[in-house]
PDB file of C-alpha atoms in Angstrom:
ATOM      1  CA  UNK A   1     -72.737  68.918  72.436  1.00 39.00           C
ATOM      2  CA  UNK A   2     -70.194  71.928  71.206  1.00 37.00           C
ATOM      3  CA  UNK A   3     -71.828  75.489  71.964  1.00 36.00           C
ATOM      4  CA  UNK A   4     -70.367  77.640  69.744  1.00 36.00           C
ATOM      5  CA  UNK A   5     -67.988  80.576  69.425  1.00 34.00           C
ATOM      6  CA  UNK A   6     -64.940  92.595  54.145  1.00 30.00           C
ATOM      7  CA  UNK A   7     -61.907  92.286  53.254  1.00 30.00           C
ATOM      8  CA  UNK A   8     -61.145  96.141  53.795  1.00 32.00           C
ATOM      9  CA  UNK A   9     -58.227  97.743  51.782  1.00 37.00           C
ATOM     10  CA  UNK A  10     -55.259  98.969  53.504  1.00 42.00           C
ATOM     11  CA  UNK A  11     -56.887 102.448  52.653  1.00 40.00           C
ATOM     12  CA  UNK A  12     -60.259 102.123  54.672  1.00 44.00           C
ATOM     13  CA  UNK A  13     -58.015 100.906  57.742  1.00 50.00           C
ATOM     14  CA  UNK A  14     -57.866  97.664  59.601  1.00 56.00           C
ATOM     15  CA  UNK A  15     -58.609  94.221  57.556  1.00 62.00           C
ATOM     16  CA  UNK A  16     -60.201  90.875  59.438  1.00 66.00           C
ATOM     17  CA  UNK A  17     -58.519  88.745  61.375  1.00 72.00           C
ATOM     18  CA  UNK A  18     -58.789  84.867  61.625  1.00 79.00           C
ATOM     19  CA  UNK A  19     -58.902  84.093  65.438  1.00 77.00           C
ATOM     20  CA  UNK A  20     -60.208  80.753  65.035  1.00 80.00           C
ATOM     21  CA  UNK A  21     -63.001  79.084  63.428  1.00 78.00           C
ATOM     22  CA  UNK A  22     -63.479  75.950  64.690  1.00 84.00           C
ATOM     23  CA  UNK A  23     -67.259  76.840  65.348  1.00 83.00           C
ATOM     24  CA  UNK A  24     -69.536  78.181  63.176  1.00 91.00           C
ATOM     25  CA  UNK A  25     -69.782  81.976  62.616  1.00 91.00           C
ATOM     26  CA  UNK A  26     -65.981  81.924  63.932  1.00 91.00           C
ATOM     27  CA  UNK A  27     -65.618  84.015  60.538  1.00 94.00           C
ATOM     28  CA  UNK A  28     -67.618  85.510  57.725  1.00 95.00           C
ATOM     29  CA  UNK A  29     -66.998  88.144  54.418  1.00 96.00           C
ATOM     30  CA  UNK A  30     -62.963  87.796  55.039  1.00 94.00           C
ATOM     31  CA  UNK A  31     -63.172  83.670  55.434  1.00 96.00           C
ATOM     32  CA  UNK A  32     -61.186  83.195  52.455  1.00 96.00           C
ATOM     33  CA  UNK A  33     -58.985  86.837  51.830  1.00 96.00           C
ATOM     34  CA  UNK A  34     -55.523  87.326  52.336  1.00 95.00           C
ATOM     35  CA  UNK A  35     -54.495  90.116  54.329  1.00 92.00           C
ATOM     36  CA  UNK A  36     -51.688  92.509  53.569  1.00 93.00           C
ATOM     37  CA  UNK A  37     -48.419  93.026  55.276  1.00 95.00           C
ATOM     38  CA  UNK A  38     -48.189  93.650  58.620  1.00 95.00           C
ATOM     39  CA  UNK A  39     -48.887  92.877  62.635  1.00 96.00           C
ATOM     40  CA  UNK A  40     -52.600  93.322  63.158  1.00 96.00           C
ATOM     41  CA  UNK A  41     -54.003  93.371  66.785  1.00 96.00           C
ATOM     42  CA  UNK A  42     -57.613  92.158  67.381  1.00 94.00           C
ATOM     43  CA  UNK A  43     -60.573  91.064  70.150  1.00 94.00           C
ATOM     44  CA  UNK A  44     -63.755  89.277  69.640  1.00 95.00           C
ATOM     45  CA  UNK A  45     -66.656  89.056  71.839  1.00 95.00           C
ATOM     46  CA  UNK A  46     -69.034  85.823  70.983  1.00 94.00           C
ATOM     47  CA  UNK A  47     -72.593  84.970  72.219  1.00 96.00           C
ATOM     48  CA  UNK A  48     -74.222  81.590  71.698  1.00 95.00           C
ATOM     49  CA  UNK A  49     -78.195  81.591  72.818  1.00 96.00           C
ATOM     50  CA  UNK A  50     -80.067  78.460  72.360  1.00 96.00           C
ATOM     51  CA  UNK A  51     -83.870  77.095  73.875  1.00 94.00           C
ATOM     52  CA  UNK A  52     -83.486  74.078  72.182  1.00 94.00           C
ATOM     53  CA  UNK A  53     -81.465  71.036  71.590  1.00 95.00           C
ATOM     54  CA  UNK A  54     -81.843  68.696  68.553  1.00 97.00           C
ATOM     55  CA  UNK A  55     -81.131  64.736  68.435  1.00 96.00           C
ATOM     56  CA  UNK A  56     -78.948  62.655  65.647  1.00 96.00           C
ATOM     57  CA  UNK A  57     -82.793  62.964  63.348  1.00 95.00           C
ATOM     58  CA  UNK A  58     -83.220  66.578  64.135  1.00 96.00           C
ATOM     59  CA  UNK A  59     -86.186  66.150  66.691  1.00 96.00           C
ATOM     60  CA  UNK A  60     -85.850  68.568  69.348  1.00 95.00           C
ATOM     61  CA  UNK A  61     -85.031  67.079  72.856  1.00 92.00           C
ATOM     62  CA  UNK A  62     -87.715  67.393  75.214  1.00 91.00           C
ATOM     63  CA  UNK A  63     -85.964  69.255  78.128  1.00 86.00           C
ATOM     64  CA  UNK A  64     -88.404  72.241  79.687  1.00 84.00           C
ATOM     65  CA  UNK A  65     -87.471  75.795  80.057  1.00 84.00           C
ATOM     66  CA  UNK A  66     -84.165  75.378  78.712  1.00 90.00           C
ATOM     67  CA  UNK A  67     -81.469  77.822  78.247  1.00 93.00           C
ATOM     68  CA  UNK A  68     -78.160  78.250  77.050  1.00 92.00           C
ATOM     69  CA  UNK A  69     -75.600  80.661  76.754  1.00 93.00           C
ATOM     70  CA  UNK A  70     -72.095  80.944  75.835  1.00 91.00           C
ATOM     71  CA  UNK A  71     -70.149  84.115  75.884  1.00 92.00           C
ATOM     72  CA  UNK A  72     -66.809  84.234  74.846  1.00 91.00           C
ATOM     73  CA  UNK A  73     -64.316  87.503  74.676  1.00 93.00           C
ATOM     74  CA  UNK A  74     -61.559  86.544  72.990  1.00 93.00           C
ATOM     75  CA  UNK A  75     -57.934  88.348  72.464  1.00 95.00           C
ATOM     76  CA  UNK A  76     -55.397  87.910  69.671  1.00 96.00           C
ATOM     77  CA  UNK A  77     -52.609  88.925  67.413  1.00 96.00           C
ATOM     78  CA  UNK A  78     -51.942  88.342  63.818  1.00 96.00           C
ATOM     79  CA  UNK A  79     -48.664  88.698  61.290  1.00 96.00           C
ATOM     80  CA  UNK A  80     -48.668  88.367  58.076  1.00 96.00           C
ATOM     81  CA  UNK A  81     -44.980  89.296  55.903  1.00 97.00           C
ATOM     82  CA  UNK A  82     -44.770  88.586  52.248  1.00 96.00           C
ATOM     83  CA  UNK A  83     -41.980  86.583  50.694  1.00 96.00           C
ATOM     84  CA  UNK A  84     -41.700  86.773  46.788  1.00 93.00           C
ATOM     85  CA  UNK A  85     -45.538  86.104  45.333  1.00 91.00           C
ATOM     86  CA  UNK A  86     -46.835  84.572  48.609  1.00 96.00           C
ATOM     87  CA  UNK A  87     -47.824  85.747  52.096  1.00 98.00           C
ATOM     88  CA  UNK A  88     -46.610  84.273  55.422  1.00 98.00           C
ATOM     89  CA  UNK A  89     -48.840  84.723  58.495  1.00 97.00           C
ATOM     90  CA  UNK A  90     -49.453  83.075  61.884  1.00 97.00           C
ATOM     91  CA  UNK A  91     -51.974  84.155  64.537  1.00 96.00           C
ATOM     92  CA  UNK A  92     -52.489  83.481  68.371  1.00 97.00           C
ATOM     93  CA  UNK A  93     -55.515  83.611  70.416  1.00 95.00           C
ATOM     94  CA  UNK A  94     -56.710  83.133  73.818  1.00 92.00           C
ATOM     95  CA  UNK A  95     -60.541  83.070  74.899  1.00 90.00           C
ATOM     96  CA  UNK A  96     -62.010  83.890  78.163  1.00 89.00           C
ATOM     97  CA  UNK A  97     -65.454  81.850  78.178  1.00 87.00           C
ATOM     98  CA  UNK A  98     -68.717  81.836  80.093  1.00 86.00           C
ATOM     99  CA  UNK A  99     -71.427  78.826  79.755  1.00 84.00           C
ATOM    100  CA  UNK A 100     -74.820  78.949  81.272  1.00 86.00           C
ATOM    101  CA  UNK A 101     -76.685  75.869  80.517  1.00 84.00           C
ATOM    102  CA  UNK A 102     -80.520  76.236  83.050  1.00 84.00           C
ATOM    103  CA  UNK A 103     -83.624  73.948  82.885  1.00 77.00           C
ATOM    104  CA  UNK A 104     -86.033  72.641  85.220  1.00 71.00           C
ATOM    105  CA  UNK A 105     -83.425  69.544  85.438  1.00 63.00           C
ATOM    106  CA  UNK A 106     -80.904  70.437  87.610  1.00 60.00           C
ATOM    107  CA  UNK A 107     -78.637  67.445  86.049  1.00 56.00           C
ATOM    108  CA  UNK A 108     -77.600  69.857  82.842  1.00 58.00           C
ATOM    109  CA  UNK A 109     -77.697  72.929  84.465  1.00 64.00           C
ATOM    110  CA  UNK A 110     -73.954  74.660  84.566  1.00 70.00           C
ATOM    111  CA  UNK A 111     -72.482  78.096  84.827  1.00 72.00           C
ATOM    112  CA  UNK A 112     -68.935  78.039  84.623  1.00 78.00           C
ATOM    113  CA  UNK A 113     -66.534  80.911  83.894  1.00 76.00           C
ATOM    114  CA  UNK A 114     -62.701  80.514  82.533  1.00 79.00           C
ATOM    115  CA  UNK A 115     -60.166  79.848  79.780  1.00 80.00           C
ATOM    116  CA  UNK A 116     -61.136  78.093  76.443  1.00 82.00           C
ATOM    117  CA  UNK A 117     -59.110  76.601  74.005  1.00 87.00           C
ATOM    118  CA  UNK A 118     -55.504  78.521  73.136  1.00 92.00           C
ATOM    119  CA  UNK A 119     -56.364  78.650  68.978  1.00 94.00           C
ATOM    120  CA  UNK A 120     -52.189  78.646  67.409  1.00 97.00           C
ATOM    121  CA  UNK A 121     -52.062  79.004  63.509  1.00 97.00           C
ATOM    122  CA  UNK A 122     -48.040  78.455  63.235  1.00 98.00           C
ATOM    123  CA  UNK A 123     -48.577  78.827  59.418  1.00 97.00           C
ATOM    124  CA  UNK A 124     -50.602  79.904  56.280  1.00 97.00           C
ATOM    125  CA  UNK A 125     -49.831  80.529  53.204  1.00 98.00           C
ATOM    126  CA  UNK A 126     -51.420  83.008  50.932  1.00 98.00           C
ATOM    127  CA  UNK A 127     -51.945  85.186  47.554  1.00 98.00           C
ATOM    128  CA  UNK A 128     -52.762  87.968  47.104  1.00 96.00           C
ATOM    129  CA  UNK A 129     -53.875  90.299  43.928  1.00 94.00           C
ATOM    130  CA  UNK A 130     -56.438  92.582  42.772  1.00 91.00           C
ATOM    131  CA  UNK A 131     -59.271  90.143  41.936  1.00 96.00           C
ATOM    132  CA  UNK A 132     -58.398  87.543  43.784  1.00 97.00           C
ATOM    133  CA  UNK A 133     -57.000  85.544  46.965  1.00 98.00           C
ATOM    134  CA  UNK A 134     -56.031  82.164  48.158  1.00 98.00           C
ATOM    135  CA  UNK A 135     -55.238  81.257  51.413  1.00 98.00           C
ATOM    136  CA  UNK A 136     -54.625  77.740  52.859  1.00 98.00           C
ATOM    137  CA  UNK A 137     -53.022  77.298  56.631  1.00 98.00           C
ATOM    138  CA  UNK A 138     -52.581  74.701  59.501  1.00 98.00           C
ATOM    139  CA  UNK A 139     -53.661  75.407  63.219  1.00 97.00           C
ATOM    140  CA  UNK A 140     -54.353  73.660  66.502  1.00 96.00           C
ATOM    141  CA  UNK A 141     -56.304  74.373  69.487  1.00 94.00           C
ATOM    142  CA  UNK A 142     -54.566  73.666  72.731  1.00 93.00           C
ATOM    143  CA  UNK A 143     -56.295  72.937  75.997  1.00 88.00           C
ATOM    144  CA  UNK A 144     -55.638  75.054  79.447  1.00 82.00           C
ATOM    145  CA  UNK A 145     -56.008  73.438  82.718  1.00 62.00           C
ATOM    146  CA  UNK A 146     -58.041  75.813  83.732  1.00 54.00           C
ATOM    147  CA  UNK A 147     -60.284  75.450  81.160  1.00 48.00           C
ATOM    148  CA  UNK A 148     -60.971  71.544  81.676  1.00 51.00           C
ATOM    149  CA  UNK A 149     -61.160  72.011  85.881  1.00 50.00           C
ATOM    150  CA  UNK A 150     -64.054  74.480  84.904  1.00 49.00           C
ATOM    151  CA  UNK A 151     -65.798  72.853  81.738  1.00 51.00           C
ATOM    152  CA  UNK A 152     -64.900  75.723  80.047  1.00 57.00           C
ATOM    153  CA  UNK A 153     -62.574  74.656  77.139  1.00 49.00           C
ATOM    154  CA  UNK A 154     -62.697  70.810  75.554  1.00 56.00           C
ATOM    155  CA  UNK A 155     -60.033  69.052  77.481  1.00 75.00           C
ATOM    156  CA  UNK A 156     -58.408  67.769  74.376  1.00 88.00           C
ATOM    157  CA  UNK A 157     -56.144  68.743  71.594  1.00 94.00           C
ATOM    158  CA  UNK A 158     -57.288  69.469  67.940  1.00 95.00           C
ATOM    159  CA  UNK A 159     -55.711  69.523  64.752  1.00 97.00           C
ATOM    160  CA  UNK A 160     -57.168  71.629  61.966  1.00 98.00           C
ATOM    161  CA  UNK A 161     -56.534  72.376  58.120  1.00 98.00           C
ATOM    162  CA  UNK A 162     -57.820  74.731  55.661  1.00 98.00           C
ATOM    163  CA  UNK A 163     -58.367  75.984  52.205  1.00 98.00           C
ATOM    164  CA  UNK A 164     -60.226  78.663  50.822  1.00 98.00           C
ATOM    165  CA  UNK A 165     -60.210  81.901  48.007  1.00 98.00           C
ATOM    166  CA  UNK A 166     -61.740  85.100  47.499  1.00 98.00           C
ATOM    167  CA  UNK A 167     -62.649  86.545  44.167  1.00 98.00           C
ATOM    168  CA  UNK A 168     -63.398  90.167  43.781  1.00 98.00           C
ATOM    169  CA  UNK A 169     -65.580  91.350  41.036  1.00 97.00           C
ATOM    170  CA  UNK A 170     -64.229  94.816  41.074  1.00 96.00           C
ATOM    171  CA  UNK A 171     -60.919  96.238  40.722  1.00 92.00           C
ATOM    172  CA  UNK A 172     -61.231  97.831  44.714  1.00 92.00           C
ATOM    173  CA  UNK A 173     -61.777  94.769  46.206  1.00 94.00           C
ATOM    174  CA  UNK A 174     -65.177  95.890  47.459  1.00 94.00           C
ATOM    175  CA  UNK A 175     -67.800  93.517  45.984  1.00 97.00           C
ATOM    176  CA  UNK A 176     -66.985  89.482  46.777  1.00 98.00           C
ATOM    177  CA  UNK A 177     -67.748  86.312  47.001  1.00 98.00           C
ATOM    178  CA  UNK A 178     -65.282  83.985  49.549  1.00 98.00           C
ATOM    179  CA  UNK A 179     -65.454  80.802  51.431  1.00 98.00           C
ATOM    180  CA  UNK A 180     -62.720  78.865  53.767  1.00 98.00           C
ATOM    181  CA  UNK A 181     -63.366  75.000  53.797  1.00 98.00           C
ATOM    182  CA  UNK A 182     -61.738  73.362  56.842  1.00 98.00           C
ATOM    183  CA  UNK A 183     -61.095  69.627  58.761  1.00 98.00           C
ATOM    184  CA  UNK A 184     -61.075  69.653  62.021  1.00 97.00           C
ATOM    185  CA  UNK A 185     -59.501  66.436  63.679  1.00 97.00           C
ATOM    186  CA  UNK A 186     -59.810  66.057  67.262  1.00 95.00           C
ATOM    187  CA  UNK A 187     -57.685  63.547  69.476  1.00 95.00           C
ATOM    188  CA  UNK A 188     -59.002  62.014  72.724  1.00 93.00           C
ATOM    189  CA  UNK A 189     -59.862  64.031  75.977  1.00 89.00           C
ATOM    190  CA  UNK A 190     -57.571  64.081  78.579  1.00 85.00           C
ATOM    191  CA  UNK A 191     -58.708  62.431  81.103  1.00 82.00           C
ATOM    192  CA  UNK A 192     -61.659  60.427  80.021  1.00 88.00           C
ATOM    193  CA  UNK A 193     -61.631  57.655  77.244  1.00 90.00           C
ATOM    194  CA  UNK A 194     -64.055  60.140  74.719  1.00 92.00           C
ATOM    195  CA  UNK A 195     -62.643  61.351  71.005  1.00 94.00           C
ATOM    196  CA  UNK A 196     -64.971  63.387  69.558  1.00 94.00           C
ATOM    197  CA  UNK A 197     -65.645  62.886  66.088  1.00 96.00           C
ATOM    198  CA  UNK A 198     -63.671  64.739  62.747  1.00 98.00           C
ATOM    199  CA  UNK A 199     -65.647  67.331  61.386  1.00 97.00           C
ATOM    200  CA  UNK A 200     -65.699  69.322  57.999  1.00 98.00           C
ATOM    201  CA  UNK A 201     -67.147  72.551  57.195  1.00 98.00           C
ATOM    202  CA  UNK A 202     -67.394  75.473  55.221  1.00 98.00           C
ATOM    203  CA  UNK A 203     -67.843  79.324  55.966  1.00 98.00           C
ATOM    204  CA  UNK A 204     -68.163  82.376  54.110  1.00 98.00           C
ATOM    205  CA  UNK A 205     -70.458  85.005  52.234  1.00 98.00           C
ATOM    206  CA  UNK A 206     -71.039  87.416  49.561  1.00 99.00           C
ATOM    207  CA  UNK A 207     -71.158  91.163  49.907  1.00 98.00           C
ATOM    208  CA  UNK A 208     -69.976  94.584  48.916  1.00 98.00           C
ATOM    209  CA  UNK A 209     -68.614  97.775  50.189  1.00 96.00           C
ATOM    210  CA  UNK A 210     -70.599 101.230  50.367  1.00 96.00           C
ATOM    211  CA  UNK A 211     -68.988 104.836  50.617  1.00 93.00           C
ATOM    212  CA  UNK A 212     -65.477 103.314  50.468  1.00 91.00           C
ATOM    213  CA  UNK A 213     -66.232 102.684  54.438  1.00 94.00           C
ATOM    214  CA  UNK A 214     -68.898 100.152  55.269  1.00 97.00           C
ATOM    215  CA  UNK A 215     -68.938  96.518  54.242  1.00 98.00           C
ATOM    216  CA  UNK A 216     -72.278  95.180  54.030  1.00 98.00           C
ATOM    217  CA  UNK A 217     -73.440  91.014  52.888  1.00 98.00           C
ATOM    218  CA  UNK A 218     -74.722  87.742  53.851  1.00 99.00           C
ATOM    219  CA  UNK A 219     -72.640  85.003  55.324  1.00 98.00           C
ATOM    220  CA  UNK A 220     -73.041  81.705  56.663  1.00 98.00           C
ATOM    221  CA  UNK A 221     -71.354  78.328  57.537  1.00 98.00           C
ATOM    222  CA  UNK A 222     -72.225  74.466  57.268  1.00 98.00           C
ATOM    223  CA  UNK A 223     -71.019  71.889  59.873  1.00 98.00           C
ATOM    224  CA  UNK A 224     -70.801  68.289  58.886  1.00 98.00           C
ATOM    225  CA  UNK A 225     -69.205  65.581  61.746  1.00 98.00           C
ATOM    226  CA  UNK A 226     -67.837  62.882  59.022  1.00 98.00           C
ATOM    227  CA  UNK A 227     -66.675  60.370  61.456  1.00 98.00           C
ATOM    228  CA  UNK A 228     -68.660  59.223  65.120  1.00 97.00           C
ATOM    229  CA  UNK A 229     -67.399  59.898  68.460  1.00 96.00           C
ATOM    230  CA  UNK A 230     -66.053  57.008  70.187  1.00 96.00           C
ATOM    231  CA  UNK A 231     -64.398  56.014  73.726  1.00 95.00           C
ATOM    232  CA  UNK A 232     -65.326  53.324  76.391  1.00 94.00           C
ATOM    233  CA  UNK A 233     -66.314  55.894  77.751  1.00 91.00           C
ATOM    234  CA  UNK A 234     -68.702  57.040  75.693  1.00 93.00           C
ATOM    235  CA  UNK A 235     -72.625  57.219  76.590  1.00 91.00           C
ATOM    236  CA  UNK A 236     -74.399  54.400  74.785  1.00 92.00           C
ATOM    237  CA  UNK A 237     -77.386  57.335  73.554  1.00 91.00           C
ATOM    238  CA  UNK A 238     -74.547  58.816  71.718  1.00 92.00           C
ATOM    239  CA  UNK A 239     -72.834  56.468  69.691  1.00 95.00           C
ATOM    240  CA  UNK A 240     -73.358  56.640  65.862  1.00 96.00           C
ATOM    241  CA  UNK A 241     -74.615  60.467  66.642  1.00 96.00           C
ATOM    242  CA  UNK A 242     -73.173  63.375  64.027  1.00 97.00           C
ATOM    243  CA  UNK A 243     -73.366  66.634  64.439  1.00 97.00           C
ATOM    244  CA  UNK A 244     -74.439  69.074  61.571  1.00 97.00           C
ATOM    245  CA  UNK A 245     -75.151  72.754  61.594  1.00 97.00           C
ATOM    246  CA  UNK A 246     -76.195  75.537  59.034  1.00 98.00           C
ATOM    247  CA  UNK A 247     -76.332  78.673  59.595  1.00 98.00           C
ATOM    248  CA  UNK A 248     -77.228  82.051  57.698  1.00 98.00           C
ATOM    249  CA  UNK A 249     -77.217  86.170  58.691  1.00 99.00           C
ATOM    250  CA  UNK A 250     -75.778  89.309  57.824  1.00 99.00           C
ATOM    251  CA  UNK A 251     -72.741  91.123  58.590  1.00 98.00           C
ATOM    252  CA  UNK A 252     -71.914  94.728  58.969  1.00 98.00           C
ATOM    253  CA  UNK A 253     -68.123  96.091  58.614  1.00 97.00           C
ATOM    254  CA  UNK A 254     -67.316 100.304  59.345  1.00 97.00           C
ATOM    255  CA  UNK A 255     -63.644 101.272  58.907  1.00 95.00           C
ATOM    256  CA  UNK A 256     -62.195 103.754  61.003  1.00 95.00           C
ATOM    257  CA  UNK A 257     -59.764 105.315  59.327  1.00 90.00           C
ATOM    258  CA  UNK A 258     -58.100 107.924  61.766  1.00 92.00           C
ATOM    259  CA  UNK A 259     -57.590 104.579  64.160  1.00 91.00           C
ATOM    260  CA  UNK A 260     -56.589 102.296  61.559  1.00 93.00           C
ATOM    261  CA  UNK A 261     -59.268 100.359  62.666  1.00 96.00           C
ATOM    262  CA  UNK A 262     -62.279  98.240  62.013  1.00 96.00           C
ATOM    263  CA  UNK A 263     -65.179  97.508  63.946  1.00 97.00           C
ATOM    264  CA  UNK A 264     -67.707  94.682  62.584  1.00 97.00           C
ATOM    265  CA  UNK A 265     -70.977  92.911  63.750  1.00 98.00           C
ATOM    266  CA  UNK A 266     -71.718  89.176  62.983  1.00 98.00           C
ATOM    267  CA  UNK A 267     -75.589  87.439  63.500  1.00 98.00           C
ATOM    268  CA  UNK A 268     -75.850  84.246  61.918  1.00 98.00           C
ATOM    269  CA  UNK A 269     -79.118  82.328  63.252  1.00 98.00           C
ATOM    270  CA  UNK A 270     -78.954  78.124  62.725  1.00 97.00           C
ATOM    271  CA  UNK A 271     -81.475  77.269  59.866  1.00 97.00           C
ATOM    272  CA  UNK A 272     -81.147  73.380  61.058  1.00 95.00           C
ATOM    273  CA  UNK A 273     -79.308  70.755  63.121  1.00 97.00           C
ATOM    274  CA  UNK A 274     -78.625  67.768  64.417  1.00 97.00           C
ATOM    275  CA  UNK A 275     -77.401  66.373  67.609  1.00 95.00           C
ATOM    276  CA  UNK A 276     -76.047  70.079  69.276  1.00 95.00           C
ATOM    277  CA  UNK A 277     -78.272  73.017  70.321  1.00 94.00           C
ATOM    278  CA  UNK A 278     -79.848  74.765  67.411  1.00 97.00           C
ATOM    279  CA  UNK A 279     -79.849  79.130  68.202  1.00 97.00           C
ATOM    280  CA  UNK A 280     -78.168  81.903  67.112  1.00 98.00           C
ATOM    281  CA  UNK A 281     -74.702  83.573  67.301  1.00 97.00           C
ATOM    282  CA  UNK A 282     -73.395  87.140  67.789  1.00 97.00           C
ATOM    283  CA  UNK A 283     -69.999  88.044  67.041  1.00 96.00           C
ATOM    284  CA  UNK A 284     -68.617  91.321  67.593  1.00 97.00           C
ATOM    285  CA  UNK A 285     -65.324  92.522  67.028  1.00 95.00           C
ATOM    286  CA  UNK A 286     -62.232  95.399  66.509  1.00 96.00           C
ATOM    287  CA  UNK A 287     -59.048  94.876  64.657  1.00 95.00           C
ATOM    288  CA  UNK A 288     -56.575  97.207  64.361  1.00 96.00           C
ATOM    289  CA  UNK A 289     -53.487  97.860  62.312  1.00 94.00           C
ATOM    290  CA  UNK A 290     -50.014  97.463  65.271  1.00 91.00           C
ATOM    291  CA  UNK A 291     -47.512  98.094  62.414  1.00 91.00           C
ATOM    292  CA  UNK A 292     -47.002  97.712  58.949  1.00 85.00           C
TER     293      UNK A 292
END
């Protein structure tokens, strides 16, 4: 099962940061937008809650009183320098990750506390002009040994690429539409013969900016696992199960100018899914502007 984890101009302070989105709601109204010039330094704090778990046909699993939560705070850095036409970032992140997982069967209940997955994005590529963006990029997720000792982060290494665009239908870059389509290929865990399966999915929104300050719109993501886990080590209940996910909510944005800063707030609830938990997700999160 994988619990998960507004483009503002430089004038109304901070713009979003990509600090991974391997899971859905990782990001939202700035999924596809190219940021401007400069070192940008960011955190994130995540919250997964789930009472239910759904099987490959969407049933839910009958497990009673269950509950699961995953909180994640999660610290980063992102440069971006422009070179001719195009923009040149990369972006480091590290999490650190609490999972609660209680029923009355004491065989999946957990609580562990540690690292998660190190998210690296050595590279993407971007333009950048007044009614629209492109971005596309390359970035991995690197296990810690911490994480896998405490079944924290997925003992395995995963490869991911993405494409996306933003187009603005005004000449501040307030009002927008955006999405970022990625792949996500995942090699096997260390450790046990298991490689989860290759996933594809798509996240974004549509919204517009108020006062010159607040960024207010709708976003959401869909998950689709394209190819099935396998492993001798695999459990025989889940071979030949995907995993899909969507997902829909609102998100709030406030620049703080004096601090070149942003603050934002993320709630995306999942509308259906198969063979994963099915909840809700809250991200909240501050970028600011280190230099520029």
């Amino acid at each position: 099962m994988a619990v998960a984890f507004v483009l503002l101009g430089r004038d109304a302070g901070a713009q979003g940061q990509d600090l991974g989105h391997r899971l859905p709601g990782g990001v939202g109204l700035d999924a596809g937008s190219q940021n401007e010039q400069g070192l940008y330094a960011g955190t994130r704090f995540a919250w997964f809650s789930s009472d239910r778990v759904h099987d490959r046909n969407g049933d839910t699993v009958p497990i009673e009183q269950l509950d699961i939560d995953a909180y994640a705070a999660i610290f980063g850095i992102t440069g971006s320098l422009k070179v001719d036409a195009f923009y040149l970032s990369a972006a480091v992140a590290v999490p650190a990750a609490k999972r609660s997982i209680n029923s009355e069967r004491p065989d999946v209940s957990v609580d562990r506390l540690g690292l998660g997955d190190i998210y690296v994005e050595p590279l993407k590529l971007g333009l950048r002009s007044s009614r629209a963006d492109a971005v596309a990029s390359y970035s991995f997720y690197a296990p810690t040994s911490q994480g896998a000792s405490s079944m924290i982060g997925r003992p395995q290494w995963s490869h991911q690429v993405s494409a996306g665009g933003t187009v603005f239908l005004d000449d501040q870059r307030g009002w927008r539409i955006t999405i970022l389509a990625s792949y996500l290929h995942n090699l096997q865990k260390q450790g046990i013969a298991i490689t989860r399966g290759d996933t594809v999915q798509l996240q974004g929104g549509a919204g517009g900016r108020f006062f010159g300050l607040i960024d207010l719109g709708v976003v959401g993501y869909a998950l689709w696992q394209v190819t099935d886990d396998t492993g001798a080590d695999l459990p025989a209940q889940l071979r030949g199960a995907r995993e899909r996910a969507f997902g829909l909510g609102p998100e709030l944005d406030v620049a703080i100018r004096p601090l070149r800063s942003r603050l934002f707030a993320r709630f995306e609830w999942d509308l259906d899914g198969t063979s994963r938990p099915v909840g809700s997700i809250l991200v909240l999160g501050l970028s600011v502007i280190a230099w520029e």
